[in-house]
Coordinates of C-alpha atoms in Angstrom, one line a residue:
M1 CA -32.0 -0.7 84.1
S2 CA -34.9 -2.6 82.7
I3 CA -34.7 -6.4 82.2
F4 CA -35.4 -7.5 78.7
A5 CA -38.3 -9.8 78.1
L6 CA -37.6 -12.5 75.5
D7 CA -40.2 -14.1 73.3
D8 CA -40.0 -16.8 70.6
R9 CA -37.5 -14.9 68.5
L10 CA -34.0 -16.2 68.8
I11 CA -32.3 -13.0 69.7
F12 CA -30.6 -11.5 72.8
P13 CA -29.9 -7.9 73.7
P14 CA -26.2 -7.0 73.8
A15 CA -24.5 -8.5 76.9
E16 CA -23.4 -4.9 77.9
Y17 CA -27.0 -4.1 78.7
A18 CA -27.0 -6.4 81.8
D19 CA -27.9 -4.7 85.1
D20 CA -25.5 -4.3 88.0
S21 CA -26.2 -7.8 89.2
G22 CA -25.4 -9.2 85.8
L23 CA -29.1 -10.1 84.9
L24 CA -29.8 -9.3 81.2
A25 CA -33.1 -10.9 80.2
A26 CA -35.9 -13.2 81.2
G27 CA -38.0 -15.6 79.2
G28 CA -37.5 -17.5 76.1
D29 CA -36.7 -21.2 76.1
L30 CA -33.9 -23.7 76.6
S31 CA -33.7 -24.8 73.0
A32 CA -30.2 -25.9 71.7
R33 CA -30.0 -22.9 69.3
R34 CA -30.9 -20.4 71.9
L35 CA -28.4 -21.8 74.3
L36 CA -25.7 -21.8 71.7
L37 CA -26.5 -18.2 70.8
A38 CA -26.3 -17.3 74.4
Y39 CA -23.0 -18.9 75.1
S40 CA -21.5 -17.5 71.9
S41 CA -22.7 -14.0 73.0
G42 CA -21.2 -14.3 76.5
I43 CA -24.5 -15.0 78.2
F44 CA -25.6 -18.0 80.2
P45 CA -28.9 -19.3 81.9
W46 CA -29.3 -19.5 85.7
F47 CA -32.6 -19.7 87.5
S48 CA -34.3 -21.7 90.2
A49 CA -37.2 -24.1 89.8
G50 CA -40.5 -22.3 89.3
D51 CA -38.9 -19.1 88.1
P52 CA -38.8 -17.9 84.5
V53 CA -35.6 -18.6 82.5
L54 CA -33.1 -15.9 83.5
W55 CA -30.1 -15.0 81.4
W56 CA -26.9 -13.5 82.8
S57 CA -23.7 -11.7 81.8
P58 CA -22.1 -10.7 85.0
E59 CA -19.4 -8.2 85.7
P60 CA -16.8 -9.0 86.8
R61 CA -16.5 -12.4 85.0
C62 CA -14.3 -15.2 86.3
I63 CA -12.0 -16.8 83.8
I64 CA -8.9 -19.1 83.8
T65 CA -6.3 -18.7 81.1
P66 CA -3.0 -20.4 80.4
D67 CA -1.3 -17.5 82.3
S68 CA -3.5 -17.7 85.4
L69 CA -3.8 -21.5 85.9
R70 CA -2.7 -22.6 89.3
V71 CA -2.0 -26.1 90.6
S72 CA -1.2 -26.3 94.3
R73 CA 1.8 -28.3 95.5
S74 CA -0.6 -30.4 97.6
L75 CA -2.8 -31.2 94.6
S76 CA 0.3 -32.0 92.5
K77 CA 1.4 -34.4 95.2
R78 CA -2.0 -35.9 95.3
L79 CA -2.0 -36.4 91.5
R80 CA 1.4 -38.1 91.6
Q81 CA 0.4 -40.5 94.4
S82 CA -3.2 -41.3 93.3
D83 CA -4.6 -44.2 91.4
D84 CA -7.5 -42.2 90.2
V85 CA -8.5 -42.2 86.6
V86 CA -9.9 -39.2 84.7
T87 CA -12.1 -39.7 81.7
F88 CA -13.7 -37.5 79.1
D89 CA -17.3 -37.9 78.1
R90 CA -17.5 -41.3 79.7
D91 CA -20.8 -40.6 81.6
F92 CA -22.3 -37.2 80.9
T93 CA -25.6 -38.1 82.5
A94 CA -24.0 -39.2 85.8
V95 CA -21.9 -36.0 86.0
I96 CA -24.8 -33.6 85.4
D97 CA -26.9 -35.6 87.9
G98 CA -24.1 -35.3 90.4
C99 CA -23.9 -31.6 89.9
A100 CA -27.7 -31.4 90.4
S101 CA -27.6 -33.3 93.7
I102 CA -24.6 -31.4 95.0
D103 CA -25.4 -27.9 93.8
G104 CA -22.3 -25.7 93.3
R105 CA -24.0 -22.3 92.7
D106 CA -27.3 -22.0 94.6
S107 CA -27.2 -23.1 98.2
K108 CA -31.0 -23.4 98.1
G109 CA -30.8 -25.9 95.3
G110 CA -32.9 -26.4 92.3
W111 CA -31.1 -24.5 89.5
L112 CA -30.3 -27.7 87.5
T113 CA -33.9 -28.4 86.9
P114 CA -35.0 -31.4 84.7
A115 CA -35.5 -29.0 81.8
M116 CA -32.0 -27.7 82.2
R117 CA -30.5 -31.2 82.4
S118 CA -32.5 -32.2 79.3
A119 CA -31.2 -29.1 77.4
Y120 CA -27.6 -29.9 78.2
Q121 CA -28.1 -33.5 77.2
T122 CA -29.2 -32.3 73.8
L123 CA -26.1 -30.1 73.5
H124 CA -24.0 -33.1 74.5
A125 CA -25.7 -35.2 71.7
Q126 CA -24.8 -32.4 69.3
G127 CA -21.2 -32.4 70.3
Y128 CA -21.2 -29.1 72.2
A129 CA -21.5 -30.1 75.9
H130 CA -18.9 -32.3 77.5
S131 CA -18.2 -34.0 80.8
V132 CA -15.0 -34.9 82.7
E133 CA -15.1 -37.7 85.3
C134 CA -12.8 -38.6 88.1
W135 CA -13.0 -42.3 89.1
R136 CA -11.7 -43.6 92.4
K137 CA -11.6 -47.4 92.9
G138 CA -14.1 -47.7 90.0
E139 CA -16.6 -45.3 91.5
L140 CA -17.5 -41.8 90.2
A141 CA -15.8 -39.5 92.8
G142 CA -16.4 -36.2 91.1
G143 CA -16.5 -34.3 87.8
L144 CA -17.6 -31.3 85.8
Y145 CA -19.4 -30.4 82.6
G146 CA -19.5 -27.4 80.3
V147 CA -19.8 -26.2 76.7
A148 CA -16.9 -26.1 74.2
L149 CA -17.0 -23.4 71.6
G150 CA -14.1 -22.4 69.4
R151 CA -11.1 -22.2 71.8
C152 CA -13.2 -21.5 74.9
F153 CA -14.6 -24.0 77.4
C154 CA -17.6 -22.6 79.2
G155 CA -17.6 -24.4 82.6
E156 CA -21.1 -24.9 84.0
S157 CA -20.8 -26.9 87.2
M158 CA -18.7 -29.3 89.1
F159 CA -19.2 -31.7 92.0
H160 CA -17.2 -34.0 94.3
R161 CA -18.2 -36.9 96.5
Q162 CA -14.6 -37.6 97.6
S163 CA -11.8 -35.3 98.5
D164 CA -10.1 -33.4 95.6
A165 CA -12.0 -35.3 92.9
S166 CA -13.4 -32.3 91.1
K167 CA -10.0 -30.6 91.3
M168 CA -8.3 -33.6 89.7
A169 CA -11.0 -33.5 87.0
F170 CA -10.4 -29.8 86.4
A171 CA -6.6 -30.2 86.4
A172 CA -6.9 -32.9 83.7
L173 CA -9.3 -30.7 81.7
A174 CA -7.1 -27.6 81.9
A175 CA -3.9 -29.4 81.1
T176 CA -5.5 -31.1 78.0
L177 CA -7.3 -28.0 76.7
F178 CA -4.4 -25.6 77.1
T179 CA -1.9 -28.0 75.5
T180 CA -4.2 -28.3 72.5
G181 CA -4.7 -24.6 71.8
Y182 CA -7.6 -23.4 74.0
A183 CA -7.3 -19.8 75.1
L184 CA -9.6 -19.6 78.1
I185 CA -12.0 -21.4 80.5
D186 CA -15.1 -19.3 81.4
C187 CA -15.9 -19.9 85.0
Q188 CA -18.8 -17.4 85.0
L189 CA -18.9 -16.5 88.7
P190 CA -15.9 -16.2 91.1
T191 CA -15.7 -18.6 94.0
A192 CA -12.9 -19.4 96.4
H193 CA -12.6 -22.9 94.9
L194 CA -12.2 -21.5 91.4
Q195 CA -9.8 -18.8 92.5
S196 CA -7.6 -21.4 94.1
L197 CA -7.3 -23.0 90.6
G198 CA -6.3 -19.7 89.0
G199 CA -9.7 -18.0 88.4
T200 CA -9.3 -14.3 87.8
C201 CA -11.9 -11.6 87.6
V202 CA -12.1 -9.4 84.5
S203 CA -14.5 -6.8 83.1
R204 CA -17.3 -7.9 80.8
E205 CA -15.6 -6.0 78.0
H206 CA -12.4 -7.9 78.6
F207 CA -14.2 -11.2 78.7
L208 CA -16.2 -10.5 75.4
Q209 CA -12.9 -9.5 73.7
S210 CA -11.3 -12.7 74.9
L211 CA -14.2 -14.7 73.7
R212 CA -13.9 -13.2 70.2
A213 CA -10.2 -13.8 70.2
A214 CA -10.9 -17.4 71.0
G215 CA -12.8 -17.7 67.8
V216 CA -16.3 -17.5 69.3
V217 CA -18.8 -15.1 67.7
P218 CA -22.6 -14.8 68.2
S219 CA -24.3 -17.6 66.2
L220 CA -27.1 -20.0 66.3
I221 CA -24.7 -22.7 65.1
P222 CA -21.3 -21.7 66.4
A223 CA -18.2 -23.8 65.8
A224 CA -17.9 -26.6 68.4
G225 CA -14.6 -26.7 70.2
P226 CA -12.5 -29.9 69.9
F227 CA -12.6 -32.1 72.9
P228 CA -10.4 -34.9 74.1
L229 CA -11.3 -38.6 74.1
G230 CA -10.2 -41.5 76.3
E231 CA -8.7 -41.3 79.8
L232 CA -5.7 -40.2 81.8
T233 CA -4.4 -41.6 85.0
A234 CA -3.8 -39.0 87.7
R235 CA -0.1 -39.5 87.4
A236 CA -0.3 -38.9 83.6
V237 CA -2.1 -35.6 84.4
T238 CA 1.0 -34.5 86.4
G239 CA 3.2 -35.4 83.5
V240 CA 1.1 -33.3 81.0
L241 CA 1.1 -30.3 83.4
Q242 CA 4.9 -30.5 83.9
R243 CA 5.6 -30.9 80.2
W244 CA 3.4 -28.0 79.5
Q245 CA 5.2 -25.9 82.1
R246 CA 8.6 -26.7 80.7
E247 CA 7.5 -25.7 77.2
G248 CA 6.3 -22.3 78.5
G249 CA 2.6 -23.0 78.1
G250 CA 2.6 -24.9 74.8
A251 CA 0.8 -23.5 71.8
V252 CA -0.9 -20.6 73.6
G253 CA 1.9 -19.2 75.7
G254 CA 2.1 -18.6 79.4
G255 CA 3.3 -20.8 82.2
L256 CA 2.0 -22.8 85.2
D257 CA 2.1 -21.3 88.7
W258 CA 2.8 -24.1 91.2
A259 CA 1.1 -22.4 94.1
R260 CA 2.7 -22.9 97.6
E261 CA -0.2 -24.6 99.4

């Protein structure tokens, strides 16, 4: 199948036209409106330095829902015993720089180019892109960032400098989002790390239907998803997770699977 060549027009071909690898189109730019149209259409950018901008909609797609979220017993114990603090949007720049220096998707490095980082900084300033930080003894130990649209959080990348820090950040994010009505977290590509947290693989059609059900429709100016403020101690994260489990998944249904690890 041919790869679509994008020009200055702010349009994308349907995500269903992606090839077997998930590659849909090449070209265009990283303007905020193009990025928002991409995410709201089930498409994301991913390319290495020196390459044209490449746009993807892979099949299968990795997602985490309230029904699939997993928190291992070992991570739960770590949360209960930890003095770590998790914050939201405390230091977006530090998180995206951390993800760039400890690349999570491309072992050759380079996909989080300066242009990519600048694009997400713009989305952050507009209220679409957000970060979650895990602090250990006052130092940034790990974190993640992504884009919030409707009731879907599109995860982009995570990193850790100390053990379990990115998992703690993710547990805090998932607990908070799912208790406030979010329907899914888009993880894009499956990894062992994400699957240990409950990532499941679904068809592109299933993902796009879930995206629409979460209130996300293709748009140059989609509705931004609500995002928490402030901070949580690691112990408080455990409390939120346990309360959510007792309530059967809160506002969106489902339950928490305490994996035996």
